[in-house]
PDB file of C-alpha atoms in Angstrom:
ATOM      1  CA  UNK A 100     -15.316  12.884  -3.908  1.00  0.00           C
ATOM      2  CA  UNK A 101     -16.399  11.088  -0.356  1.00  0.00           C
ATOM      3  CA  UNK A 102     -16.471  14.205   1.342  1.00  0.00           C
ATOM      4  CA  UNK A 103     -18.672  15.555  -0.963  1.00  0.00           C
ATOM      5  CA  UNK A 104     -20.842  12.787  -0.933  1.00  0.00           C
ATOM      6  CA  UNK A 105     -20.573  13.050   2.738  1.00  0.00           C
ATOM      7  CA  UNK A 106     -21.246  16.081   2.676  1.00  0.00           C
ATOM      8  CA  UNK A 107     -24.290  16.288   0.437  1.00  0.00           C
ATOM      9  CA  UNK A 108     -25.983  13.908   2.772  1.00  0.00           C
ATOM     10  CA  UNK A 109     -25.372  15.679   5.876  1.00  0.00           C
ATOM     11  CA  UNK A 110     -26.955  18.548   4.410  1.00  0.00           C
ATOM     12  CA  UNK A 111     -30.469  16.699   3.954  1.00  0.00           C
ATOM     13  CA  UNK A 112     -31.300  19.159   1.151  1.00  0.00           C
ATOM     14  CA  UNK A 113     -31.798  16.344  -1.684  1.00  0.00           C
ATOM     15  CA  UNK A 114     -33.246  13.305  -1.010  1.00  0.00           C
ATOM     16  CA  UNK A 115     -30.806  10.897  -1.095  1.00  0.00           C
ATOM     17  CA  UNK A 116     -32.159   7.020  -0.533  1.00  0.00           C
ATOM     18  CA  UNK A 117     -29.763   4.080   0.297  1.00  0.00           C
ATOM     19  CA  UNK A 118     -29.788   2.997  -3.623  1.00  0.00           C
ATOM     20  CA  UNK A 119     -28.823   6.435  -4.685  1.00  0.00           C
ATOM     21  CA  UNK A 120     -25.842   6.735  -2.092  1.00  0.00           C
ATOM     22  CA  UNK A 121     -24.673   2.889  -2.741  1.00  0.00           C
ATOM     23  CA  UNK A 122     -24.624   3.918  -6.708  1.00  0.00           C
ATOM     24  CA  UNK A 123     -22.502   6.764  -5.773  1.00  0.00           C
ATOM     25  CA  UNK A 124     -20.232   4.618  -3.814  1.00  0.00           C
ATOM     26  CA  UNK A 125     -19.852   2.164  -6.175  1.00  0.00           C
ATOM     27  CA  UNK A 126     -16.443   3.004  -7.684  1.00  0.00           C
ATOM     28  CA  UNK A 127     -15.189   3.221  -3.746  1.00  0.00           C
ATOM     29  CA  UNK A 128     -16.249  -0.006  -3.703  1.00  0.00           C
ATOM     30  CA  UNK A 129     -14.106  -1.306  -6.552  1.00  0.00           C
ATOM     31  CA  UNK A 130     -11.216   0.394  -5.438  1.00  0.00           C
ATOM     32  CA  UNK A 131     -11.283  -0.794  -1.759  1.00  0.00           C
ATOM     33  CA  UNK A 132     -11.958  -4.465  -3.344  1.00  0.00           C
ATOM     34  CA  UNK A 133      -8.788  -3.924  -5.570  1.00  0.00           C
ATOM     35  CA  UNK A 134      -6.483  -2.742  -2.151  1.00  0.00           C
ATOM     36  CA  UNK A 135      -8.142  -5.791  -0.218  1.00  0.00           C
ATOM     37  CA  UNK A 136      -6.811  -7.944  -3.158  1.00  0.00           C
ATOM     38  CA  UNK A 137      -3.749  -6.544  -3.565  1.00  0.00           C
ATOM     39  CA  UNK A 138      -3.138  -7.116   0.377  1.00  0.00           C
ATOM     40  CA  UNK A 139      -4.368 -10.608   0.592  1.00  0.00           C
ATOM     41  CA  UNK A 140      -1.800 -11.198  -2.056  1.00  0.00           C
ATOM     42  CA  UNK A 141       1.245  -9.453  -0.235  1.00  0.00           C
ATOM     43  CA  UNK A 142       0.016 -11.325   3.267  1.00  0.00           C
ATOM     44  CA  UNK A 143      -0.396 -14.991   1.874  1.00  0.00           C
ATOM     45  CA  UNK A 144       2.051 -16.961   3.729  1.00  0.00           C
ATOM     46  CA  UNK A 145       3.102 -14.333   6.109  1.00  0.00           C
ATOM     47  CA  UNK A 146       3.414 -16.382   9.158  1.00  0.00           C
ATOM     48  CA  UNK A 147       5.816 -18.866   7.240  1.00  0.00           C
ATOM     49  CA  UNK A 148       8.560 -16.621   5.975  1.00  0.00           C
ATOM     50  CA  UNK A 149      11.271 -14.406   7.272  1.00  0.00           C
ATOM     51  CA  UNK A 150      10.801 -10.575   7.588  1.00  0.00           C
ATOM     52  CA  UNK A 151      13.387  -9.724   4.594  1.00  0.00           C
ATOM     53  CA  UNK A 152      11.156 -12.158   2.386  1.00  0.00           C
ATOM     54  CA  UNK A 153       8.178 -10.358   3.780  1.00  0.00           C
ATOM     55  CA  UNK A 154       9.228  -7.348   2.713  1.00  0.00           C
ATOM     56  CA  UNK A 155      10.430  -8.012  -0.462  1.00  0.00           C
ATOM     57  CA  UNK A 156       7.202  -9.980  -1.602  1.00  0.00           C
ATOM     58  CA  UNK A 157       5.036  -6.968  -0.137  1.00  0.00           C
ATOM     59  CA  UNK A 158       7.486  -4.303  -2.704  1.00  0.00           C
ATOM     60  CA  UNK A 159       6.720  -6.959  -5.333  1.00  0.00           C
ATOM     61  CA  UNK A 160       3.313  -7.442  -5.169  1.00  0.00           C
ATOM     62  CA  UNK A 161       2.276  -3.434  -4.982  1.00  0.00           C
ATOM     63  CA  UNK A 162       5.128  -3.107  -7.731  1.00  0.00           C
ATOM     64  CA  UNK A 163       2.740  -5.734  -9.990  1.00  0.00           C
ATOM     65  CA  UNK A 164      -0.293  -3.788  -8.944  1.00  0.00           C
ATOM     66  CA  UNK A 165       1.086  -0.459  -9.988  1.00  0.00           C
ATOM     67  CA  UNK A 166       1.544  -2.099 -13.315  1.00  0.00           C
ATOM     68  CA  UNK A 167      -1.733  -4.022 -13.724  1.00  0.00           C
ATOM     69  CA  UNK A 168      -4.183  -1.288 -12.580  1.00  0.00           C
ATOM     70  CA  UNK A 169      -6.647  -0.758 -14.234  1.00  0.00           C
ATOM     71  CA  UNK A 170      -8.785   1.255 -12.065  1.00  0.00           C
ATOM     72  CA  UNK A 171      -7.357   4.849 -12.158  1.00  0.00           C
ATOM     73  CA  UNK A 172      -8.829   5.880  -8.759  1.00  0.00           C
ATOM     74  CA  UNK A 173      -6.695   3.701  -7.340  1.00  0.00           C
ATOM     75  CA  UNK A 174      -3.644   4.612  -8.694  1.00  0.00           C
ATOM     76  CA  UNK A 175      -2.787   7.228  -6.039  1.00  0.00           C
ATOM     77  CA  UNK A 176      -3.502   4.501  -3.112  1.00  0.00           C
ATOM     78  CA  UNK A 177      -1.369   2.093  -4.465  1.00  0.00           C
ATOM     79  CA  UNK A 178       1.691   4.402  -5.154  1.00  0.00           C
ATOM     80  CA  UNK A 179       1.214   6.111  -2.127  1.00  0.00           C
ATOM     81  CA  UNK A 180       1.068   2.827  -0.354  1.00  0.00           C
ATOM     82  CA  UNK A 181       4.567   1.274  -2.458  1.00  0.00           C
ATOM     83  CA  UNK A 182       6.338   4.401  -1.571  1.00  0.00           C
ATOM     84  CA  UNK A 183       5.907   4.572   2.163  1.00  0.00           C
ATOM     85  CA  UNK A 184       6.828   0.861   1.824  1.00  0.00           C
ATOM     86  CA  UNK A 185       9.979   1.071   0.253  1.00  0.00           C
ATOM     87  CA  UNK A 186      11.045   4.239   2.100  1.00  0.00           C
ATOM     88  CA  UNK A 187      12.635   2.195   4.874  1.00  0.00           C
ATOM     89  CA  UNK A 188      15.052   0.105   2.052  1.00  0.00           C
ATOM     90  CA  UNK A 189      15.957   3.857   1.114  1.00  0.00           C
ATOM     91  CA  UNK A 190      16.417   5.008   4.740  1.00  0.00           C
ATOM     92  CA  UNK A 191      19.177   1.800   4.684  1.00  0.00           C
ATOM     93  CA  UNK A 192      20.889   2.494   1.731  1.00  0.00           C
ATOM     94  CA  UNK A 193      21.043   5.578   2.574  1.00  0.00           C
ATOM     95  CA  UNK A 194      22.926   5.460   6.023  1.00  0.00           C
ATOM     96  CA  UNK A 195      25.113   1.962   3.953  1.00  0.00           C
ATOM     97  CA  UNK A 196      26.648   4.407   1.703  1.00  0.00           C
ATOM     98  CA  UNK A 197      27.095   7.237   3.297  1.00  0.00           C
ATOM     99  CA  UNK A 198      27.925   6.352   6.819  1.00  0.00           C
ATOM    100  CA  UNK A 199      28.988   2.764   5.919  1.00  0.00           C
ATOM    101  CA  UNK A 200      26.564   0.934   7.990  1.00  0.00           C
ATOM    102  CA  UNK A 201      24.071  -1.458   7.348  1.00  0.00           C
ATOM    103  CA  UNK A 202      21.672  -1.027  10.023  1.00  0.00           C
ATOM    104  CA  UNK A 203      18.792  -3.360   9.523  1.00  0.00           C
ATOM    105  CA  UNK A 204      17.467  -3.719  13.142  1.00  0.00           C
ATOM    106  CA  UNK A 205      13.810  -5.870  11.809  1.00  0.00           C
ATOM    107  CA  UNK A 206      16.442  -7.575   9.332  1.00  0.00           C
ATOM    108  CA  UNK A 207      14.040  -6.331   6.194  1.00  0.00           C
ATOM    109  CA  UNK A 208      16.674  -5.415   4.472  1.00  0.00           C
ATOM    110  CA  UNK A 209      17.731  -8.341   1.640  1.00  0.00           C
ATOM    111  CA  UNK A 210      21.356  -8.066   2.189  1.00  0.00           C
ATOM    112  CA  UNK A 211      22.424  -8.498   5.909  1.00  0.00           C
ATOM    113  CA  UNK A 212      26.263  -8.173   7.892  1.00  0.00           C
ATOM    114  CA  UNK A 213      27.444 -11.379   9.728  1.00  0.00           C
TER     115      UNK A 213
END
């Protein structure tokens, strides 16, 4: 949908005037307003907190924001977004049962090994 936008302007066949293009960006807009809410959300209090708290509140909020969407563009983003995010906890779970090691080197992972 950008690209052809993009696309359609590069061309300079149609007239296209900033209004025009801005109208056709418009649901863009919404979506990248959603994502920036959505990450302002996960990041709150970042500094404070440890990196398996981090994590876990980042895998909650894009969990809550799979569920509340509303904006169907943005559906792909987000669940593209929570999977790459919890592929790591998978990655550990994987090599805890298997190999019987918890590896956690960022200690992400909620359960740790003293």
């Amino acid at each position: 949908d950008l690209y052809k936008v993009e696309s359609s302007v590069l061309k300079q066949e149609d007239t296209h005037t900033i209004l025009s293009v801005l109208d056709t960006l418009k649901p863009w807009f919404s979506m990248i307003h959603q994502f920036s809410s959505v990450h302002v959300v996960a990041v709150k209090g970042y500094a404070e907190n440890e990196n398996w708290y981090r994590a876990v509140k980042l895998l909650s909020v894009l969990y809550n924001a799979i569920l509340r969407n509303i904006v169907p563009g943005l559906m792909p983003f987000l669940l593209d977004t929570f999977l790459r995010s919890i592929e790591p906890y998978f990655n550990i779970i994987q090599v805890w049962l298997t190999e019987g090691r918890l590896e956690d080197w960022s200690q992400e992972f909620i359960f740790y090994k003293d």
